[in-house]
Amino acid sequence: MGKKLLIPAGIAVAAAAGCAAAIALWKMAPEGEVACVYQDGKEIARIPLDGSADGQTVVVQGENGAENIVEVSGKRVFMQSASCPDQLCVKAGWKDRPGSPIVCLPNKVVVTVEGEKHGTDAEVN
Ligand SMILES: [Zn+2]
């Protein structure tokens, strides 16, 4: 219980103390989601979904001619095309927030959206 109370208090103090710093930080490292592309469990690319990577594509080439093309458009990411037979990853559509990843099982490619604001327990310490 005690720890749960400390977390929002810590964030509030940091926010109150760091208004100017937060503005500076915003420019250096904008908050937002990052698209992470994994192949066979290994991260091969990270693309910021803050609009700066608009139009960027990541071509993932695998064994036996497997190929997935991940594309970012604005603040969203999607599987533009894939060589897999099921096309489930292509049909997964747009992703712009953490949650269900785009998975291409045949080609062992996973695209996740990871938020900068999530999983930051370390900041509390
Ligand atoms: Zn697929």
PDB file of C-alpha atoms and ligand atoms in Angstrom:
ATOM      1  CA  MET A   1       0.000   0.000   0.000  1.00  0.00           C
ATOM      2  CA  GLY A   2       2.725   2.437   0.997  1.00  0.00           C
ATOM      3  CA  LYS A   3       4.555   2.000  -2.265  1.00  0.00           C
ATOM      4  CA  LYS A   4       1.429   2.563  -4.321  1.00  0.00           C
ATOM      5  CA  LEU A   5       0.890   5.888  -2.598  1.00  0.00           C
ATOM      6  CA  LEU A   6       4.464   6.966  -3.199  1.00  0.00           C
ATOM      7  CA  ILE A   7       4.374   6.546  -6.970  1.00  0.00           C
ATOM      8  CA  PRO A   8       1.813   9.242  -7.866  1.00  0.00           C
ATOM      9  CA  ALA A   9       3.290  11.539  -5.228  1.00  0.00           C
ATOM     10  CA  GLY A  10       6.702  11.157  -6.796  1.00  0.00           C
ATOM     11  CA  ILE A  11       5.388  11.919 -10.247  1.00  0.00           C
ATOM     12  CA  ALA A  12       3.526  14.973  -8.962  1.00  0.00           C
ATOM     13  CA  VAL A  13       6.639  16.327  -7.275  1.00  0.00           C
ATOM     14  CA  ALA A  14       8.740  15.723 -10.352  1.00  0.00           C
ATOM     15  CA  ALA A  15       6.151  17.419 -12.538  1.00  0.00           C
ATOM     16  CA  ALA A  16       5.850  20.423 -10.267  1.00  0.00           C
ATOM     17  CA  ALA A  17       9.591  20.826  -9.903  1.00  0.00           C
ATOM     18  CA  GLY A  18      10.417  20.331 -13.540  1.00  0.00           C
ATOM     19  CA  CYS A  19       8.161  22.474 -15.677  1.00  0.00           C
ATOM     20  CA  ALA A  20      10.997  24.231 -17.473  1.00  0.00           C
ATOM     21  CA  ALA A  21      13.028  21.055 -17.614  1.00  0.00           C
ATOM     22  CA  ALA A  22      10.065  19.186 -18.987  1.00  0.00           C
ATOM     23  CA  ILE A  23       9.748  21.628 -21.850  1.00  0.00           C
ATOM     24  CA  ALA A  24      13.435  21.194 -22.649  1.00  0.00           C
ATOM     25  CA  LEU A  25      13.095  17.432 -22.398  1.00  0.00           C
ATOM     26  CA  TRP A  26      10.082  17.504 -24.667  1.00  0.00           C
ATOM     27  CA  LYS A  27      12.207  18.929 -27.454  1.00  0.00           C
ATOM     28  CA  MET A  28      15.107  16.561 -26.924  1.00  0.00           C
ATOM     29  CA  ALA A  29      13.147  13.383 -26.426  1.00  0.00           C
ATOM     30  CA  PRO A  30       9.516  13.803 -27.276  1.00  0.00           C
ATOM     31  CA  GLU A  31       7.182  11.605 -25.366  1.00  0.00           C
ATOM     32  CA  GLY A  32       5.380   9.142 -27.441  1.00  0.00           C
ATOM     33  CA  GLU A  33       5.229   5.701 -28.820  1.00  0.00           C
ATOM     34  CA  VAL A  34       8.001   3.824 -30.524  1.00  0.00           C
ATOM     35  CA  ALA A  35       7.454   1.034 -33.019  1.00  0.00           C
ATOM     36  CA  CYS A  36       9.795  -1.873 -32.338  1.00  0.00           C
ATOM     37  CA  VAL A  37      10.454  -4.453 -35.010  1.00  0.00           C
ATOM     38  CA  TYR A  38      11.587  -7.883 -33.896  1.00  0.00           C
ATOM     39  CA  GLN A  39      12.840 -10.724 -36.022  1.00  0.00           C
ATOM     40  CA  ASP A  40      13.202 -14.142 -34.443  1.00  0.00           C
ATOM     41  CA  GLY A  41      12.978 -12.537 -31.008  1.00  0.00           C
ATOM     42  CA  LYS A  42      15.709  -9.970 -31.655  1.00  0.00           C
ATOM     43  CA  GLU A  43      15.012  -6.274 -31.946  1.00  0.00           C
ATOM     44  CA  ILE A  44      16.192  -5.044 -35.330  1.00  0.00           C
ATOM     45  CA  ALA A  45      14.649  -1.598 -35.532  1.00  0.00           C
ATOM     46  CA  ARG A  46      13.035   1.122 -33.468  1.00  0.00           C
ATOM     47  CA  ILE A  47      11.048   3.844 -35.158  1.00  0.00           C
ATOM     48  CA  PRO A  48       9.614   6.812 -33.271  1.00  0.00           C
ATOM     49  CA  LEU A  49       5.898   7.280 -33.808  1.00  0.00           C
ATOM     50  CA  ASP A  50       5.986  11.024 -33.232  1.00  0.00           C
ATOM     51  CA  GLY A  51       5.535  11.897 -36.880  1.00  0.00           C
ATOM     52  CA  SER A  52       9.251  12.394 -37.583  1.00  0.00           C
ATOM     53  CA  ALA A  53       9.554   9.011 -39.272  1.00  0.00           C
ATOM     54  CA  ASP A  54       6.606   9.518 -41.576  1.00  0.00           C
ATOM     55  CA  GLY A  55       6.963   7.334 -44.637  1.00  0.00           C
ATOM     56  CA  GLN A  56       9.879   5.313 -43.270  1.00  0.00           C
ATOM     57  CA  THR A  57       9.936   1.631 -44.077  1.00  0.00           C
ATOM     58  CA  VAL A  58      11.817  -1.262 -42.565  1.00  0.00           C
ATOM     59  CA  VAL A  59      12.437  -4.255 -44.781  1.00  0.00           C
ATOM     60  CA  VAL A  60      12.831  -7.455 -42.804  1.00  0.00           C
ATOM     61  CA  GLN A  61      14.407 -10.252 -44.775  1.00  0.00           C
ATOM     62  CA  GLY A  62      14.418 -13.766 -43.429  1.00  0.00           C
ATOM     63  CA  GLU A  63      15.145 -17.302 -44.438  1.00  0.00           C
ATOM     64  CA  ASN A  64      13.899 -18.786 -47.696  1.00  0.00           C
ATOM     65  CA  GLY A  65      13.139 -15.422 -49.221  1.00  0.00           C
ATOM     66  CA  ALA A  66      10.824 -14.342 -46.425  1.00  0.00           C
ATOM     67  CA  GLU A  67      10.260 -10.619 -46.473  1.00  0.00           C
ATOM     68  CA  ASN A  68       8.154  -8.237 -44.455  1.00  0.00           C
ATOM     69  CA  ILE A  69       7.907  -4.545 -45.076  1.00  0.00           C
ATOM     70  CA  VAL A  70       6.942  -2.460 -42.085  1.00  0.00           C
ATOM     71  CA  GLU A  71       5.852   1.069 -42.823  1.00  0.00           C
ATOM     72  CA  VAL A  72       5.312   4.092 -40.651  1.00  0.00           C
ATOM     73  CA  SER A  73       2.795   6.692 -41.702  1.00  0.00           C
ATOM     74  CA  GLY A  74       2.519   9.677 -39.458  1.00  0.00           C
ATOM     75  CA  LYS A  75       2.161   8.319 -35.941  1.00  0.00           C
ATOM     76  CA  ARG A  76       1.078   4.851 -36.948  1.00  0.00           C
ATOM     77  CA  VAL A  77       2.796   1.691 -38.037  1.00  0.00           C
ATOM     78  CA  PHE A  78       1.561  -1.175 -40.144  1.00  0.00           C
ATOM     79  CA  MET A  79       2.723  -4.185 -42.096  1.00  0.00           C
ATOM     80  CA  GLN A  80       2.721  -2.880 -45.621  1.00  0.00           C
ATOM     81  CA  SER A  81       3.414  -6.238 -47.197  1.00  0.00           C
ATOM     82  CA  ALA A  82       4.618  -9.687 -46.308  1.00  0.00           C
ATOM     83  CA  SER A  83       5.628 -12.848 -48.085  1.00  0.00           C
ATOM     84  CA  CYS A  84       3.808 -15.077 -45.616  1.00  0.00           C
ATOM     85  CA  PRO A  85       0.941 -17.237 -46.890  1.00  0.00           C
ATOM     86  CA  ASP A  86      -1.635 -16.202 -44.282  1.00  0.00           C
ATOM     87  CA  GLN A  87      -1.217 -12.400 -44.523  1.00  0.00           C
ATOM     88  CA  LEU A  88      -2.520 -12.096 -40.985  1.00  0.00           C
ATOM     89  CA  CYS A  89       0.110  -9.488 -40.191  1.00  0.00           C
ATOM     90  CA  VAL A  90      -0.962  -7.351 -43.139  1.00  0.00           C
ATOM     91  CA  LYS A  91      -4.589  -7.707 -42.100  1.00  0.00           C
ATOM     92  CA  ALA A  92      -3.714  -6.641 -38.555  1.00  0.00           C
ATOM     93  CA  GLY A  93      -3.905  -3.066 -39.774  1.00  0.00           C
ATOM     94  CA  TRP A  94      -2.638   0.091 -38.126  1.00  0.00           C
ATOM     95  CA  LYS A  95      -1.114   0.286 -34.679  1.00  0.00           C
ATOM     96  CA  ASP A  96      -0.499   3.536 -32.882  1.00  0.00           C
ATOM     97  CA  ARG A  97      -0.453   2.583 -29.238  1.00  0.00           C
ATOM     98  CA  PRO A  98       0.834  -0.179 -26.983  1.00  0.00           C
ATOM     99  CA  GLY A  99      -1.340  -3.224 -26.958  1.00  0.00           C
ATOM    100  CA  SER A 100      -1.741  -6.058 -29.369  1.00  0.00           C
ATOM    101  CA  PRO A 101       1.365  -6.407 -31.522  1.00  0.00           C
ATOM    102  CA  ILE A 102       1.470  -7.169 -35.224  1.00  0.00           C
ATOM    103  CA  VAL A 103       2.668 -10.741 -35.466  1.00  0.00           C
ATOM    104  CA  CYS A 104       3.851 -12.618 -38.520  1.00  0.00           C
ATOM    105  CA  LEU A 105       4.241 -16.157 -37.295  1.00  0.00           C
ATOM    106  CA  PRO A 106       5.497 -17.710 -40.541  1.00  0.00           C
ATOM    107  CA  ASN A 107       8.295 -15.155 -40.864  1.00  0.00           C
ATOM    108  CA  LYS A 108       8.949 -14.782 -37.107  1.00  0.00           C
ATOM    109  CA  VAL A 109       8.451 -11.039 -37.296  1.00  0.00           C
ATOM    110  CA  VAL A 110       6.764  -9.056 -34.556  1.00  0.00           C
ATOM    111  CA  VAL A 111       6.018  -5.343 -34.530  1.00  0.00           C
ATOM    112  CA  THR A 112       5.133  -3.841 -31.200  1.00  0.00           C
ATOM    113  CA  VAL A 113       4.309  -0.327 -30.144  1.00  0.00           C
ATOM    114  CA  GLU A 114       6.033   0.630 -26.937  1.00  0.00           C
ATOM    115  CA  GLY A 115       5.178   3.771 -25.052  1.00  0.00           C
ATOM    116  CA  GLU A 116       7.797   5.936 -23.445  1.00  0.00           C
ATOM    117  CA  LYS A 117       5.427   6.496 -20.568  1.00  0.00           C
ATOM    118  CA  HIS A 118       5.006   2.836 -19.793  1.00  0.00           C
ATOM    119  CA  GLY A 119       7.158   0.532 -17.726  1.00  0.00           C
ATOM    120  CA  THR A 120       9.134   3.274 -16.053  1.00  0.00           C
ATOM    121  CA  ASP A 121       9.324   1.927 -12.525  1.00  0.00           C
ATOM    122  CA  ALA A 122      12.984   2.935 -12.438  1.00  0.00           C
ATOM    123  CA  GLU A 123      12.035   6.613 -12.328  1.00  0.00           C
ATOM    124  CA  VAL A 124      10.372   6.143  -8.966  1.00  0.00           C
ATOM    125  CA  ASN A 125      13.481   4.909  -7.176  1.00  0.00           C
TER     126      ASN A 125
HETATM  127 ZN    ZN B   1       2.580 -12.459 -41.976  1.00  0.00          ZN
END
